[in-house]
């Protein structure tokens, strides 16, 4: 694991894998229960759950 990756994990407070970071402000830990599709709908669904 590179130092760059370790720094990013620390900056985003990633403690579990898989973790997805979207636009630097939405964090999804684990396997999502919705499809990853390009567009605004998945992001709006995640933002509404926060």
Coordinates of C-alpha atoms in Angstrom, one line a residue:
X1 CA 0.0 0.0 0.0
X2 CA 1.5 3.4 -1.0
X3 CA 1.9 6.3 1.3
X4 CA -0.5 8.3 -1.0
X5 CA -3.2 5.7 -0.5
X6 CA -2.7 5.7 3.3
X7 CA -3.0 9.5 3.4
X8 CA -6.2 9.4 1.4
X9 CA -7.6 6.7 3.7
X10 CA -6.8 8.9 6.7
X11 CA -8.2 12.1 5.1
X12 CA -11.5 10.4 4.3
X13 CA -11.6 8.3 7.6
X14 CA -11.8 5.0 5.7
X15 CA -11.7 2.1 8.1
X16 CA -13.5 -0.6 6.1
X17 CA -13.1 -2.0 2.6
X18 CA -14.9 -1.6 0.3
X19 CA -15.6 2.1 0.8
X20 CA -16.5 4.5 -2.0
X21 CA -16.1 8.3 -1.8
X22 CA -18.2 10.3 -4.2
X23 CA -17.3 13.9 -4.9
X24 CA -15.2 14.0 -1.7
X25 CA -18.3 14.4 0.5
X26 CA -20.4 11.2 0.2
X27 CA -19.0 8.1 1.8
X28 CA -20.6 4.6 1.1
X29 CA -19.2 1.9 3.4
X30 CA -19.7 -1.7 2.2
X31 CA -21.5 -2.9 -0.8
X32 CA -24.3 -0.5 -1.8
X33 CA -27.9 -1.8 -2.2
X34 CA -28.5 0.3 -5.3
X35 CA -26.9 0.1 -8.8
X36 CA -23.9 2.3 -9.5
X37 CA -25.2 4.2 -12.6
X38 CA -23.9 7.5 -14.0
X39 CA -26.4 10.2 -13.3
X40 CA -27.9 12.3 -10.5
X41 CA -30.4 9.8 -9.3
X42 CA -28.0 7.5 -7.2
X43 CA -26.3 10.6 -5.7
X44 CA -29.6 12.1 -4.7
X45 CA -30.6 8.8 -3.1
X46 CA -27.4 8.7 -1.1
X47 CA -27.6 12.4 -0.1
X48 CA -31.1 11.9 1.1
X49 CA -30.1 9.0 3.3
X50 CA -27.5 11.1 5.1

